[in-house]
Coordinates of C-alpha atoms in Angstrom, one line a residue:
M1 CA 107.1 73.9 109.7
Y2 CA 110.3 73.4 111.0
S3 CA 110.5 70.3 113.4
S4 CA 112.1 72.5 116.3
Y5 CA 108.9 74.4 116.4
Q6 CA 106.6 71.7 116.7
S7 CA 106.8 71.1 120.3
T8 CA 106.6 74.9 120.9
I9 CA 103.3 74.8 118.9
E10 CA 102.2 71.9 121.1
K11 CA 102.9 74.0 124.1
I12 CA 101.0 76.9 122.9
I13 CA 98.0 74.9 122.1
Q14 CA 97.8 73.5 125.5
W15 CA 98.3 77.1 127.0
A16 CA 95.6 78.6 124.7
S17 CA 93.1 75.9 125.6
Q18 CA 93.7 76.7 129.3
T19 CA 93.5 80.2 129.0
P20 CA 90.0 81.9 128.6
N21 CA 91.4 85.3 127.5
V22 CA 92.7 83.5 124.1
R23 CA 89.9 82.9 121.6
A24 CA 92.1 81.9 118.8
A25 CA 95.9 81.2 117.7
I26 CA 96.9 81.2 114.0
V27 CA 100.3 80.3 112.8
I28 CA 101.2 82.6 109.8
G29 CA 104.5 83.6 108.0
S30 CA 107.3 81.4 106.8
Q31 CA 107.1 78.5 109.0
I32 CA 103.5 77.7 107.4
R33 CA 104.4 79.0 104.1
A34 CA 104.5 76.9 101.0
E35 CA 106.3 79.3 98.9
Y36 CA 110.0 79.8 100.3
P37 CA 109.2 78.0 103.6
G38 CA 110.9 79.0 106.9
D39 CA 113.8 76.9 108.2
Q40 CA 115.6 76.7 111.6
W41 CA 116.6 80.4 111.2
S42 CA 113.1 81.7 110.7
D43 CA 110.7 83.0 113.2
L44 CA 107.6 81.4 114.4
D45 CA 104.8 84.1 113.7
L46 CA 101.6 83.5 115.8
L47 CA 98.5 85.7 115.6
L48 CA 96.8 85.6 119.1
L49 CA 93.2 86.9 119.0
V50 CA 92.2 87.6 122.7
Q51 CA 89.4 89.2 124.6
D52 CA 91.8 91.3 126.6
P53 CA 94.9 92.1 125.0
P54 CA 96.5 94.3 127.7
A55 CA 96.5 91.1 129.9
L56 CA 99.0 89.8 127.7
I57 CA 100.9 93.0 126.4
D58 CA 101.4 94.2 129.9
C59 CA 102.8 90.9 131.3
D60 CA 105.8 88.8 130.3
E61 CA 105.0 85.9 132.6
W62 CA 103.2 83.7 130.3
L63 CA 106.0 83.7 127.9
L64 CA 107.8 81.5 130.2
R65 CA 105.4 78.5 129.1
F66 CA 107.4 78.2 126.0
G67 CA 110.8 78.5 127.0
T68 CA 113.4 80.9 128.8
P69 CA 113.3 84.2 127.1
V70 CA 116.7 85.9 127.0
C71 CA 115.3 89.4 125.8
I72 CA 112.1 90.5 124.8
T73 CA 111.3 93.2 122.3
Q74 CA 107.9 95.0 121.4
E75 CA 106.4 96.8 118.4
V76 CA 103.6 98.7 118.2
V77 CA 101.9 100.0 115.2
T78 CA 98.9 102.3 115.1
L79 CA 96.3 102.0 112.0
E80 CA 94.9 105.3 112.1
D81 CA 92.3 104.4 109.5
L82 CA 91.0 101.5 111.3
Q83 CA 91.6 103.1 114.7
L84 CA 93.3 99.8 115.7
V85 CA 96.7 99.2 117.6
W86 CA 98.7 96.5 116.3
H87 CA 100.8 95.1 119.2
V88 CA 103.8 92.5 118.6
K89 CA 105.8 90.8 121.4
R90 CA 108.8 89.1 120.3
P91 CA 110.7 86.9 122.8
L92 CA 114.1 85.4 122.1
Y93 CA 114.5 82.1 123.8
D94 CA 117.9 80.7 125.1
D95 CA 117.5 77.7 122.4
L96 CA 117.8 80.5 119.6
Q97 CA 114.1 80.1 118.8
A98 CA 112.2 83.6 118.2
I99 CA 108.5 84.0 118.2
D100 CA 106.3 87.0 117.2
F101 CA 103.2 87.3 118.8
S102 CA 100.8 89.6 117.3
I103 CA 98.3 90.4 120.3
L104 CA 94.9 91.6 118.9
P105 CA 91.3 92.0 120.0
F106 CA 89.1 89.3 118.9
S107 CA 86.4 91.8 118.8
R108 CA 88.1 93.2 115.6
L109 CA 88.4 89.9 113.9
E110 CA 87.2 91.0 110.7
D111 CA 89.3 94.1 110.5
V112 CA 92.6 92.0 111.6
L113 CA 91.7 89.7 108.8
Q114 CA 91.4 92.2 106.3
V115 CA 94.6 93.8 107.2
N116 CA 96.4 90.5 107.2
R117 CA 94.7 89.0 104.3
D118 CA 97.9 88.9 102.0
I119 CA 99.8 87.1 104.7
H120 CA 97.1 84.7 105.3
A121 CA 96.8 84.0 101.6
C122 CA 100.4 82.7 101.7
G123 CA 99.5 80.1 104.2
Y124 CA 98.0 79.9 107.7
D125 CA 97.1 77.1 110.4
I126 CA 94.6 77.5 112.9
V127 CA 96.1 75.7 115.6
Y128 CA 93.5 76.8 118.3
S129 CA 90.2 78.2 118.1
D130 CA 87.1 78.0 120.3
S131 CA 85.0 78.3 117.3
R132 CA 87.1 76.8 114.7
E133 CA 84.7 76.2 112.0
S134 CA 83.3 79.7 112.0
L135 CA 87.0 81.3 112.3
E136 CA 88.1 79.0 109.3
E137 CA 85.2 80.4 107.3
K138 CA 86.1 83.9 107.9
V139 CA 89.5 83.4 107.1
H140 CA 88.7 81.6 103.9
K141 CA 86.4 84.4 102.8
S142 CA 88.9 87.2 103.7
I143 CA 91.4 85.9 101.3
Q144 CA 89.2 85.2 98.4
G145 CA 90.4 87.2 95.4
V146 CA 94.0 87.8 96.9
T147 CA 96.3 87.7 93.8
G148 CA 100.2 87.7 94.0
P149 CA 102.1 90.7 94.4
Q150 CA 102.0 93.2 91.5
L151 CA 105.6 94.1 90.3
P152 CA 105.8 97.8 90.5
R153 CA 104.9 99.5 87.1
V154 CA 107.6 101.7 85.7
T155 CA 106.7 105.2 84.5
E156 CA 109.1 107.3 82.5
A157 CA 108.5 110.3 85.2
E158 CA 108.9 108.0 88.2
L159 CA 112.2 106.3 86.8
H160 CA 113.6 110.0 86.1
A161 CA 112.8 111.2 89.7
L162 CA 114.1 108.1 91.3
I163 CA 117.4 108.5 89.3
S164 CA 117.7 112.1 90.1
D165 CA 117.2 111.6 93.8
L166 CA 119.9 108.9 93.9
L167 CA 122.2 110.9 91.7
Y168 CA 121.8 113.8 93.8
H169 CA 122.8 112.1 97.0
I170 CA 125.8 110.6 95.6
I171 CA 127.2 114.3 95.4
W172 CA 125.7 115.3 98.8
T173 CA 127.1 112.4 100.4
F174 CA 130.5 113.1 99.1
R175 CA 130.3 116.8 100.1
K176 CA 129.4 115.4 103.6
V177 CA 132.8 113.5 103.6
K178 CA 134.5 116.6 102.5
R179 CA 132.9 118.4 105.9
H180 CA 134.1 115.5 107.8
E181 CA 130.5 114.3 108.6
L182 CA 131.1 110.7 108.2
W183 CA 128.1 109.4 110.3
S184 CA 125.6 111.5 108.0
A185 CA 127.5 110.1 104.9
V186 CA 127.4 106.4 105.8
H187 CA 123.7 106.8 107.2
C188 CA 122.6 108.4 103.7
I189 CA 124.3 105.5 101.9
N190 CA 123.2 102.4 104.1
C191 CA 119.9 103.9 105.1
Y192 CA 118.4 106.4 102.8
M193 CA 120.0 105.6 99.4
K194 CA 119.4 101.9 100.3
Q195 CA 115.8 102.2 100.0
H196 CA 115.9 104.0 96.9
L197 CA 118.2 101.6 95.4
L198 CA 116.0 98.8 96.3
T199 CA 113.0 100.3 94.6
L200 CA 115.3 100.8 91.5
M201 CA 116.2 97.2 91.6
E202 CA 112.6 96.0 91.9
M203 CA 111.6 98.3 88.8
Y204 CA 114.7 96.5 87.0
N205 CA 113.3 93.1 88.1
A206 CA 109.9 94.1 87.0
V207 CA 110.9 94.8 83.5
A208 CA 113.9 92.4 83.2
S209 CA 113.1 89.2 84.6
K210 CA 109.3 89.4 85.8
N211 CA 110.2 87.1 88.4
T212 CA 108.2 87.6 91.5
N213 CA 106.7 85.9 94.5
R214 CA 104.3 86.5 97.2
V215 CA 107.2 87.4 99.6
M216 CA 108.9 90.4 98.1
Y217 CA 108.4 93.3 100.5
E218 CA 111.4 95.1 101.9
G219 CA 113.8 93.1 99.8
R220 CA 112.7 89.8 101.1
L221 CA 114.3 87.0 99.1
L222 CA 115.6 89.5 96.7
E223 CA 118.6 87.0 96.1
S224 CA 116.2 84.6 94.5
R225 CA 114.8 87.2 92.1
M226 CA 117.7 89.3 91.0
D227 CA 120.2 89.0 88.3
P228 CA 123.4 87.2 89.7
W229 CA 125.5 90.3 88.5
I230 CA 123.6 92.7 90.1
L231 CA 123.9 90.9 93.4
E232 CA 127.6 90.8 93.2
Q233 CA 127.8 94.5 92.6
L234 CA 125.7 95.2 95.7
Q235 CA 128.8 93.9 97.6
G236 CA 130.5 97.3 97.0
C237 CA 127.3 99.3 97.6
F238 CA 127.3 99.3 101.4
A239 CA 129.8 101.7 103.1
K240 CA 131.8 101.2 106.2
Y241 CA 132.6 103.9 108.8
D242 CA 135.6 104.9 106.7
S243 CA 135.8 108.1 104.5
T244 CA 137.9 106.4 101.8
D245 CA 135.4 103.3 101.7
V246 CA 132.5 105.9 101.7
I247 CA 134.1 107.5 98.3
T248 CA 134.6 104.2 96.9
T249 CA 131.1 103.0 97.6
L250 CA 129.5 106.2 95.9
S251 CA 131.6 105.2 92.7
N252 CA 130.2 101.6 93.0
L253 CA 126.6 103.1 93.5
Y254 CA 126.9 105.3 90.6
N255 CA 128.0 102.2 88.4
L256 CA 124.9 100.2 89.6
I257 CA 122.6 102.8 89.2
F258 CA 123.8 103.5 85.5
H259 CA 123.3 100.0 84.8
L260 CA 119.8 99.5 86.3
A261 CA 118.7 102.9 84.8
S262 CA 119.8 102.2 81.5
G263 CA 118.4 98.6 81.4
I264 CA 115.0 99.9 82.3
A265 CA 115.0 102.6 79.9
N266 CA 116.2 100.3 77.0
R267 CA 113.4 97.5 77.9
Q268 CA 110.8 100.2 78.4
H269 CA 111.9 102.3 75.2
Y270 CA 112.3 105.4 77.4
P271 CA 114.8 108.2 76.4
F272 CA 118.1 107.8 78.4
D273 CA 119.5 110.9 80.1
H274 CA 123.4 110.3 79.4
A275 CA 123.9 113.8 80.2
L276 CA 122.7 113.7 83.6
F277 CA 125.1 110.9 84.3
T278 CA 127.8 112.5 82.7
S279 CA 127.5 115.6 84.8
I280 CA 127.4 113.8 88.1
K281 CA 130.6 111.8 87.2
E282 CA 132.3 115.1 86.4
M283 CA 131.3 116.2 89.8
Y284 CA 132.3 113.2 91.6
D285 CA 135.6 113.3 89.8
K286 CA 136.2 117.1 90.8
L287 CA 135.2 116.3 94.3
N288 CA 137.7 113.1 94.4
T289 CA 140.5 115.5 93.1
E290 CA 140.1 118.7 95.4
S291 CA 141.7 118.5 98.7

């Protein structure tokens, strides 16, 4: 754990031990993770298991025990299959520390541990519990059998569908530029296409380098796993709010998609649809020359 958070943990332990509502406090995430550990720029992630979650969710005063909040944001995720609401309160303190408090009912301990088992398997520290041995046993049992992340399996059909979607949206986005719908064009590149491009890069990584770690969701630590040449190309694959830049970005995306797709197809011995890429390139060039 980074040194600046040590005193914060001590304050949390003291507060938890004096607050009957709190049954347990568990540090999770990068500050306790052995692989790719956190630093001074990482948040402190804390799982609070309490008797009465609304008492903490609906009140911010208790957050003053750990510093001076500048702003506080909240996230609520409803897990429909478990009928469980996962509530996270995130204060940002004036010393630049950020803490993610997941506030959950102690009565749903088994479900909470099951949902979070992959994260706990990366590392955890029970900093407070009113029944430590019992909780330690339950956490340990919940992570038994947890393996590292599985790199995405690349099937020919999935690869073709993903490539088709990305290439379709290259032309769709260019057409939006022609219609002077710049916001829609930039949004498509930087939001929609970004997610699909990430999937394609993870597919490439799965067959090219087979380099993985437990922290690879949503592009986390991509820079440590991806081919340096690909990372360099990404510099030109996010668009500014400028029509000329959007058009250039679409060309860069085309080139990167071609490289990734052909690399995957070659390594998996799949047929590669050169005709599709040729057609999209011809359409791009036509749009680029028409006024």
